[in-house]
Short mmCIF file of C-alpha atoms and ligand atoms in Angstrom, two decimals:
data_model
loop_
_atom_site.label_atom_id
_atom_site.label_comp_id
_atom_site.label_asym_id
_atom_site.label_seq_id
_atom_site.Cartn_x
_atom_site.Cartn_y
_atom_site.Cartn_z
CA MET N 131 9.48 8.39 -15.53
CA PRO N 132 9.75 12.06 -14.43
CA GLN N 133 7.61 12.86 -11.43
CA LYS N 134 4.75 15.30 -11.82
CA THR N 135 2.79 17.24 -9.27
CA PRO N 136 -0.59 18.39 -10.62
CA SER N 137 -1.10 22.17 -10.36
CA SER N 138 -4.84 21.81 -9.64
CA PRO N 139 -5.19 18.36 -8.21
CA LYS N 140 -8.55 16.66 -8.68
CA VAL N 141 -9.61 13.78 -6.46
CA ALA N 142 -12.64 11.63 -7.35
CA ILE N 143 -14.19 9.56 -4.62
CA ILE N 144 -16.56 6.83 -5.79
CA GLY N 145 -19.11 5.83 -3.18
CA ALA N 146 -20.67 8.42 -0.88
CA GLY N 147 -21.36 5.99 1.94
CA ALA N 148 -19.73 6.05 5.36
CA VAL N 149 -16.17 5.62 4.07
CA GLY N 150 -16.50 7.70 0.89
CA SER N 151 -18.14 10.70 2.52
CA THR N 152 -15.68 10.64 5.42
CA ALA N 153 -12.78 10.46 2.96
CA ALA N 154 -14.31 13.40 1.04
CA TYR N 155 -14.65 15.39 4.26
CA ALA N 156 -11.08 14.59 5.39
CA THR N 157 -9.68 15.40 1.91
CA THR N 158 -11.53 18.72 1.90
CA ILE N 159 -10.46 19.87 5.35
CA LYS N 160 -6.82 18.80 4.81
CA ASN N 161 -6.59 21.03 1.69
CA VAL N 162 -5.07 18.23 -0.36
CA ALA N 163 -6.89 18.90 -3.65
CA SER N 164 -8.28 21.86 -5.58
CA GLU N 165 -11.34 19.86 -6.50
CA VAL N 166 -13.01 16.92 -4.80
CA ILE N 167 -15.82 15.09 -6.59
CA LEU N 168 -18.08 12.54 -4.96
CA ILE N 169 -19.97 9.97 -7.04
CA ASP N 170 -22.60 7.46 -5.95
CA ILE N 171 -25.44 5.56 -7.61
CA ASN N 172 -27.62 6.95 -4.85
CA ASP N 173 -28.02 10.54 -6.12
CA SER N 174 -29.79 11.81 -3.05
CA LYS N 175 -27.12 10.51 -0.67
CA GLU N 176 -24.36 11.93 -2.89
CA GLU N 177 -26.07 15.31 -3.02
CA GLY N 178 -26.72 15.44 0.72
CA GLU N 179 -23.12 14.60 1.63
CA VAL N 180 -21.78 17.19 -0.81
CA MET N 181 -24.12 19.91 0.47
CA ASP N 182 -23.10 19.16 4.05
CA ILE N 183 -19.33 19.26 3.38
CA ALA N 184 -19.60 22.29 1.07
CA ASP N 185 -21.09 24.28 3.95
CA GLY N 186 -17.57 24.48 5.39
CA LEU N 187 -15.69 25.50 2.22
CA CYS N 188 -15.20 29.04 3.54
CA PHE N 189 -12.95 27.59 6.28
CA VAL N 190 -10.57 25.65 4.02
CA GLU N 191 -8.47 26.12 0.90
CA THR N 192 -10.04 23.31 -1.13
CA GLY N 193 -11.65 25.10 -4.07
CA CYS N 194 -14.71 22.95 -4.50
CA ILE N 195 -16.48 19.77 -3.58
CA LYS N 196 -19.27 18.61 -5.83
CA GLY N 197 -21.41 15.68 -6.79
CA ALA N 198 -20.63 14.36 -10.24
CA ASP N 199 -21.28 11.75 -12.90
CA PHE N 200 -19.04 8.73 -13.29
CA LYS N 201 -17.51 10.14 -16.48
CA ASP N 202 -16.31 13.21 -14.55
CA ALA N 203 -13.76 10.93 -12.87
CA ARG N 204 -11.97 10.40 -16.20
CA ASP N 205 -9.61 13.33 -15.72
CA ALA N 206 -9.09 12.94 -11.97
CA ASP N 207 -5.50 12.69 -10.74
CA VAL N 208 -6.55 10.26 -8.03
CA ILE N 209 -9.64 8.04 -7.98
CA VAL N 210 -10.58 6.48 -4.66
CA ILE N 211 -13.02 3.55 -4.85
CA THR N 212 -15.06 3.14 -1.69
CA ALA N 213 -18.28 1.90 -3.31
CA GLY N 214 -19.18 -1.54 -2.22
CA VAL N 215 -21.25 -3.55 0.12
CA PRO N 216 -19.87 -3.10 3.64
CA GLN N 217 -18.80 -5.93 5.88
CA LYS N 218 -21.63 -7.17 8.12
CA GLU N 219 -21.21 -8.41 11.67
CA GLY N 220 -19.72 -11.90 11.62
CA GLU N 221 -18.90 -11.67 7.91
CA THR N 222 -15.24 -11.83 6.85
CA ARG N 223 -13.92 -9.43 4.23
CA LEU N 224 -13.39 -12.38 1.96
CA ASP N 225 -17.12 -13.22 2.02
CA LEU N 226 -17.73 -9.99 0.17
CA VAL N 227 -15.68 -10.79 -2.87
CA ASN N 228 -18.20 -11.70 -5.55
CA LYS N 229 -20.69 -8.96 -4.58
CA ASN N 230 -18.05 -6.26 -4.76
CA ILE N 231 -16.45 -7.49 -7.99
CA LYS N 232 -19.79 -6.80 -9.74
CA ILE N 233 -19.95 -3.27 -8.33
CA THR N 234 -16.31 -2.57 -9.22
CA LYS N 235 -16.84 -3.70 -12.82
CA SER N 236 -19.92 -1.53 -13.23
CA ILE N 237 -18.08 1.54 -11.89
CA PHE N 238 -15.25 1.35 -14.41
CA LYS N 239 -17.71 0.62 -17.20
CA SER N 240 -19.55 3.82 -16.29
CA ILE N 241 -16.39 5.93 -15.97
CA GLY N 242 -15.03 4.84 -19.35
CA LYS N 243 -11.52 5.65 -20.56
CA LEU N 244 -9.26 7.03 -17.84
CA LYS N 245 -6.49 9.56 -18.34
CA LYS N 246 -3.30 7.59 -18.66
CA ASP N 247 -1.57 8.87 -15.52
CA THR N 248 -4.58 8.50 -13.19
CA ILE N 249 -3.83 6.75 -9.92
CA VAL N 250 -6.53 4.46 -8.54
CA ILE N 251 -6.74 3.61 -4.85
CA MET N 252 -9.01 0.67 -4.04
CA VAL N 253 -10.64 0.66 -0.62
CA ALA N 254 -13.71 -1.59 -0.84
CA ASN N 255 -13.18 -5.05 0.60
CA PRO N 256 -11.72 -7.55 0.13
CA VAL N 257 -9.27 -4.88 -0.87
CA ASP N 258 -6.33 -7.01 -2.02
CA ILE N 259 -8.51 -9.07 -4.36
CA LEU N 260 -10.44 -6.09 -5.72
CA THR N 261 -7.24 -4.12 -6.36
CA ARG N 262 -6.05 -6.85 -8.69
CA ILE N 263 -9.44 -6.79 -10.45
CA VAL N 264 -9.21 -3.00 -10.89
CA GLN N 265 -5.76 -3.30 -12.45
CA GLN N 266 -7.06 -5.97 -14.83
CA ILE N 267 -10.09 -3.89 -15.80
CA THR N 268 -8.30 -0.56 -16.21
CA LYS N 269 -5.07 -2.01 -17.67
CA LEU N 270 -3.26 0.89 -16.00
CA PRO N 271 0.39 0.23 -15.11
CA LYS N 272 0.54 -1.86 -11.94
CA GLY N 273 2.17 0.92 -9.91
CA GLN N 274 -0.77 3.25 -10.65
CA VAL N 275 -3.27 0.91 -9.06
CA PHE N 276 -3.00 -0.06 -5.43
CA GLY N 277 -5.19 -0.73 -2.44
CA SER N 278 -5.34 0.82 1.02
CA GLY N 279 -4.07 -2.60 2.12
CA THR N 280 -2.75 -2.76 5.67
CA SER N 281 -2.33 1.01 6.06
CA LEU N 282 -5.30 1.32 8.42
CA ASP N 283 -4.18 -1.72 10.40
CA THR N 284 -0.70 -0.22 10.67
CA ALA N 285 -2.19 3.07 11.89
CA ARG N 286 -4.11 1.08 14.52
CA LEU N 287 -0.89 -0.69 15.56
CA ARG N 288 1.00 2.60 15.92
CA THR N 289 -1.80 4.08 18.01
CA GLU N 290 -2.03 1.07 20.31
CA LEU N 291 1.73 0.72 20.78
CA GLY N 292 2.07 4.45 21.35
CA HIS N 293 -0.62 4.24 24.00
CA GLU N 294 1.03 1.26 25.74
CA LEU N 295 4.50 2.81 25.62
CA LYS N 296 3.33 6.36 26.36
CA VAL N 297 5.02 7.61 23.20
CA SER N 298 3.43 9.52 20.31
CA PRO N 299 2.15 7.14 17.58
CA GLN N 300 4.18 9.30 15.20
CA ASN N 301 7.35 7.92 16.83
CA ILE N 302 6.31 4.30 16.34
CA ASP N 303 7.62 2.73 13.16
CA GLY N 304 6.45 -0.69 12.16
CA TYR N 305 4.09 -2.44 9.80
CA VAL N 306 1.18 -4.77 9.65
CA ILE N 307 1.60 -6.64 6.37
CA GLY N 308 -0.10 -9.34 4.30
CA GLU N 309 -3.80 -9.59 3.47
CA HIS N 310 -5.99 -6.78 4.88
CA GLY N 311 -7.94 -9.36 6.85
CA ASP N 312 -7.65 -12.34 9.11
CA THR N 313 -4.16 -13.47 8.02
CA GLU N 314 -2.49 -10.07 8.39
CA PHE N 315 0.35 -9.92 10.92
CA VAL N 316 2.73 -7.51 12.61
CA CYS N 317 6.42 -7.49 11.66
CA TRP N 318 7.58 -7.24 15.24
CA SER N 319 11.20 -7.82 14.23
CA ASN N 320 11.10 -4.52 12.33
CA ALA N 321 9.20 -2.34 14.79
CA TYR N 322 10.95 0.72 16.22
CA VAL N 323 10.23 3.27 18.93
CA GLY N 324 12.11 6.36 17.88
CA SER N 325 15.34 4.79 16.64
CA LYS N 326 15.28 1.91 19.14
CA PRO N 327 14.11 -1.59 18.15
CA LEU N 328 10.84 -2.37 19.94
CA MET N 329 12.32 -5.66 21.20
CA ASP N 330 15.11 -3.73 23.02
CA VAL N 331 12.56 -1.30 24.46
CA ILE N 332 10.46 -4.17 25.80
CA GLU N 333 13.48 -5.82 27.42
CA SER N 334 14.18 -2.70 29.42
CA MET N 335 10.64 -2.06 30.70
CA THR N 336 8.11 -3.71 32.93
CA GLU N 337 4.84 -2.18 31.61
CA LEU N 338 4.88 -4.06 28.29
CA LYS N 339 6.03 -7.67 27.99
CA LEU N 340 6.75 -9.90 25.02
CA SER N 341 3.66 -11.91 25.93
CA ASP N 342 1.49 -8.79 25.42
CA LEU N 343 2.38 -8.55 21.74
CA GLU N 344 -0.01 -11.32 20.70
CA GLU N 345 -2.85 -9.44 22.38
CA ILE N 346 -1.91 -6.21 20.59
CA HIS N 347 -1.83 -8.10 17.29
CA ASN N 348 -5.30 -9.51 17.97
CA ASP N 349 -6.66 -6.08 18.93
CA VAL N 350 -5.36 -4.63 15.67
CA LYS N 351 -6.62 -7.54 13.57
CA ASN N 352 -10.06 -7.53 15.17
CA ALA N 353 -10.50 -3.76 15.46
CA ALA N 354 -12.90 -3.57 12.49
CA TYR N 355 -15.08 -6.36 13.92
CA GLU N 356 -15.19 -4.62 17.32
CA ILE N 357 -16.07 -1.22 15.83
CA ILE N 358 -18.72 -2.73 13.53
CA LYS N 359 -20.26 -4.53 16.52
CA ARG N 360 -20.69 -1.15 18.26
CA LYS N 361 -21.59 1.24 15.41
CA ASN N 362 -22.16 -0.89 12.28
CA ALA N 363 -19.31 0.55 10.22
CA THR N 364 -15.76 1.91 10.39
CA TYR N 365 -15.02 5.18 8.64
CA TYR N 366 -13.07 7.83 10.58
CA GLY N 367 -9.82 5.87 10.77
CA ILE N 368 -9.94 4.83 7.11
CA GLY N 369 -10.95 8.38 6.11
CA MET N 370 -7.83 9.82 7.77
CA THR N 371 -5.66 7.03 6.37
CA LEU N 372 -6.93 7.72 2.84
CA VAL N 373 -6.25 11.43 2.97
CA SER N 374 -2.72 10.72 4.14
CA ILE N 375 -2.20 8.38 1.15
CA THR N 376 -3.76 10.85 -1.30
CA SER N 377 -1.56 13.66 -0.04
CA ALA N 378 1.57 11.47 -0.38
CA ILE N 379 0.65 11.13 -4.08
CA ILE N 380 -0.33 14.71 -4.78
CA ASN N 381 2.60 16.20 -2.85
CA ASN N 382 5.03 13.70 -4.38
CA ASP N 383 6.21 12.72 -0.91
CA ASN N 384 8.11 9.47 -1.61
CA ARG N 385 6.54 8.29 1.63
CA ILE N 386 6.71 4.66 2.74
CA VAL N 387 3.19 3.33 3.29
CA PRO N 388 1.99 -0.25 3.79
CA ILE N 389 -0.47 -0.61 0.92
CA SER N 390 -1.77 -3.39 -1.25
CA VAL N 391 0.82 -3.55 -4.00
CA TYR N 392 1.60 -5.85 -6.89
CA ASN N 393 4.13 -8.44 -5.82
CA ASN N 394 6.68 -8.68 -8.59
CA GLY N 395 8.72 -11.35 -6.83
CA ILE N 396 10.56 -9.09 -4.39
CA TYR N 397 9.25 -11.19 -1.51
CA ASP N 398 9.41 -14.94 -1.73
CA ILE N 399 5.64 -15.30 -2.21
CA GLU N 400 3.34 -16.17 -5.08
CA LYS N 401 3.59 -13.70 -7.94
CA ASP N 402 0.72 -11.97 -9.72
CA LEU N 403 -0.87 -10.98 -6.45
CA TYR N 404 -1.73 -7.72 -4.69
CA ILE N 405 -0.88 -7.87 -0.98
CA GLY N 406 -0.08 -5.42 1.83
CA LEU N 407 3.61 -4.52 1.84
CA PRO N 408 5.50 -1.30 2.57
CA ALA N 409 6.06 0.71 -0.59
CA VAL N 410 7.38 4.14 -1.58
CA LEU N 411 4.54 6.34 -2.85
CA ASN N 412 4.91 9.45 -4.96
CA SER N 413 3.04 11.27 -7.70
CA ASN N 414 3.58 8.39 -10.13
CA GLY N 415 2.00 5.96 -7.68
CA VAL N 416 4.05 3.09 -6.28
CA HIS N 417 7.70 3.84 -6.95
CA HIS N 418 8.96 0.58 -5.46
CA VAL N 419 8.14 -2.04 -2.87
CA VAL N 420 10.42 -1.90 0.16
CA LYS N 421 12.04 -5.19 1.06
CA ILE N 422 12.30 -5.63 4.82
CA LYS N 423 14.13 -8.53 6.41
CA LEU N 424 11.55 -10.84 7.95
CA ASN N 425 12.36 -13.49 10.50
CA GLU N 426 11.43 -17.11 9.83
CA LYS N 427 8.01 -16.92 11.51
CA GLU N 428 7.10 -13.68 9.71
CA ASN N 429 8.18 -15.16 6.41
CA GLU N 430 5.88 -18.13 7.00
CA GLN N 431 3.02 -15.79 7.95
CA LEU N 432 3.49 -13.83 4.72
CA LEU N 433 3.54 -17.04 2.66
CA HIS N 434 0.33 -18.17 4.37
CA SER N 435 -1.40 -14.82 3.80
CA ALA N 436 -0.41 -14.87 0.12
CA LYS N 437 -1.70 -18.43 -0.24
CA VAL N 438 -5.09 -17.48 1.24
CA LEU N 439 -5.39 -14.65 -1.28
CA LYS N 440 -4.27 -16.85 -4.16
CA ASP N 441 -6.89 -19.48 -3.21
CA ILE N 442 -9.63 -16.85 -3.30
CA LEU N 443 -8.44 -15.61 -6.68
CA LYS N 444 -8.78 -19.18 -7.95
CA GLN N 445 -12.36 -19.51 -6.59
CA MET N 446 -13.86 -16.14 -7.49
CA LYS N 447 -16.06 -15.32 -10.45
CA PHE N 448 -14.30 -12.82 -12.72
P1 NAD C 640 -21.73 2.13 2.74
O1 NAD C 640 -22.80 1.13 2.51
O2 NAD C 640 -21.91 3.15 3.79
O3 NAD C 640 -21.43 2.89 1.39
C1 NAD C 640 -21.28 2.22 0.16
C2 NAD C 640 -21.77 3.21 -0.87
O4 NAD C 640 -21.47 2.65 -2.14
C3 NAD C 640 -23.27 3.47 -0.82
O5 NAD C 640 -23.52 4.86 -0.70
C4 NAD C 640 -23.77 2.91 -2.14
O6 NAD C 640 -24.87 3.64 -2.68
C5 NAD C 640 -22.54 3.05 -3.00
N1 NAD C 640 -22.55 2.19 -4.18
C6 NAD C 640 -22.95 0.90 -4.28
N2 NAD C 640 -22.82 0.50 -5.55
C7 NAD C 640 -22.32 1.55 -6.25
C8 NAD C 640 -21.95 1.74 -7.59
N3 NAD C 640 -22.08 0.77 -8.51
N4 NAD C 640 -21.46 2.96 -7.95
C9 NAD C 640 -21.33 3.94 -7.04
N5 NAD C 640 -21.66 3.81 -5.75
C10 NAD C 640 -22.14 2.63 -5.37
O7 NAD C 640 -20.36 1.29 3.00
P2 NAD C 640 -19.02 1.86 3.68
O8 NAD C 640 -19.10 1.65 5.14
O9 NAD C 640 -18.75 3.21 3.11
O10 NAD C 640 -17.94 0.80 3.14
C11 NAD C 640 -17.59 0.80 1.77
C12 NAD C 640 -16.53 -0.27 1.49
O11 NAD C 640 -15.31 0.07 2.16
C13 NAD C 640 -16.90 -1.68 2.01
O12 NAD C 640 -16.48 -2.65 1.07
C14 NAD C 640 -16.09 -1.80 3.28
O13 NAD C 640 -15.82 -3.14 3.64
C15 NAD C 640 -14.83 -1.06 2.86
N6 NAD C 640 -13.94 -0.61 3.94
C16 NAD C 640 -12.62 -0.79 3.71
C17 NAD C 640 -11.70 -0.41 4.67
C18 NAD C 640 -10.24 -0.64 4.41
O14 NAD C 640 -9.38 -0.50 5.31
N7 NAD C 640 -9.84 -1.03 3.19
C19 NAD C 640 -12.15 0.19 5.87
C20 NAD C 640 -13.51 0.38 6.05
C21 NAD C 640 -14.42 -0.03 5.08
#
């Protein structure tokens, strides 16, 4: 399919809570779209967030940010779904599933028929499960529906490794993959610092040891729990992650991002599943999933993560 870059990109963000309003703010200040619309069932919250962000429009190139009705999302180029019940302290993302399925269904019922090339990014948790639900509800091509997946976790990994190695996070390449949740894992065998494999870097230094990697993995995996314990929600990191994904779509970047994508059998895991894997993103959505060579342990971890998601899909009410 030929790639298209919208001349006046419109981004609709559903949910004006902590994540949605931060994503709207980040999208506005990064000048990614001509128009940003924010939609929430709580009209007063939606209005307040829009008024607050709009106060700064004279400092940016984004043409407008406004509150809107669900049906106004029909012609958006990108729809970002952040509406949902947030994770509570001690609650896993998977506990949220049935509550957020109901909300997701009601949103698409209210929006109605989407334009056929709309791209939908799911953010509400459990993101891998809900992304599959969104694709089933919207019947959009599978590449046009994906979830934020392990992109935030990967950003956390890059920041932490950069900090440990005293290198910019931008020079750390590597992915957290699998479920966005407790079974996610780091592909250490494919992590690079500049062009050097991380494992070679570690061998030649004393500050970071192989035994520290498990701790870094745990920090990344538990970051949301730790942030929620201190301030009840996480939103800045995901807000910045979302604007980077949205801009990869609108600017047709062909950027590799670890997102929750439909597994079509490229990895040796259960099919008919959305799960966090690196994929090339452009203005058509997911162009293709990138196959990276996993070692035996990583392969087992991916199989386990996929099985956990598959078991939830079997149990949930949809
Ligand atoms: P929040 O409670 O601050 O905001 C949720 C908003 O959704 C509220 O404003 C609420 O009014 C709105 N809402 C509820 N039902 C709605 C409906 N039917 N239509 C429109 N709006 C509706 O929660 P939050 O902190 O913004 O988190 C939102 C979701 O994002 C949660 O599921 C959370 O777990 C998830 N999250 C995901 C990631 C990620 O990496 N994927 C990161 C952080 C948070």
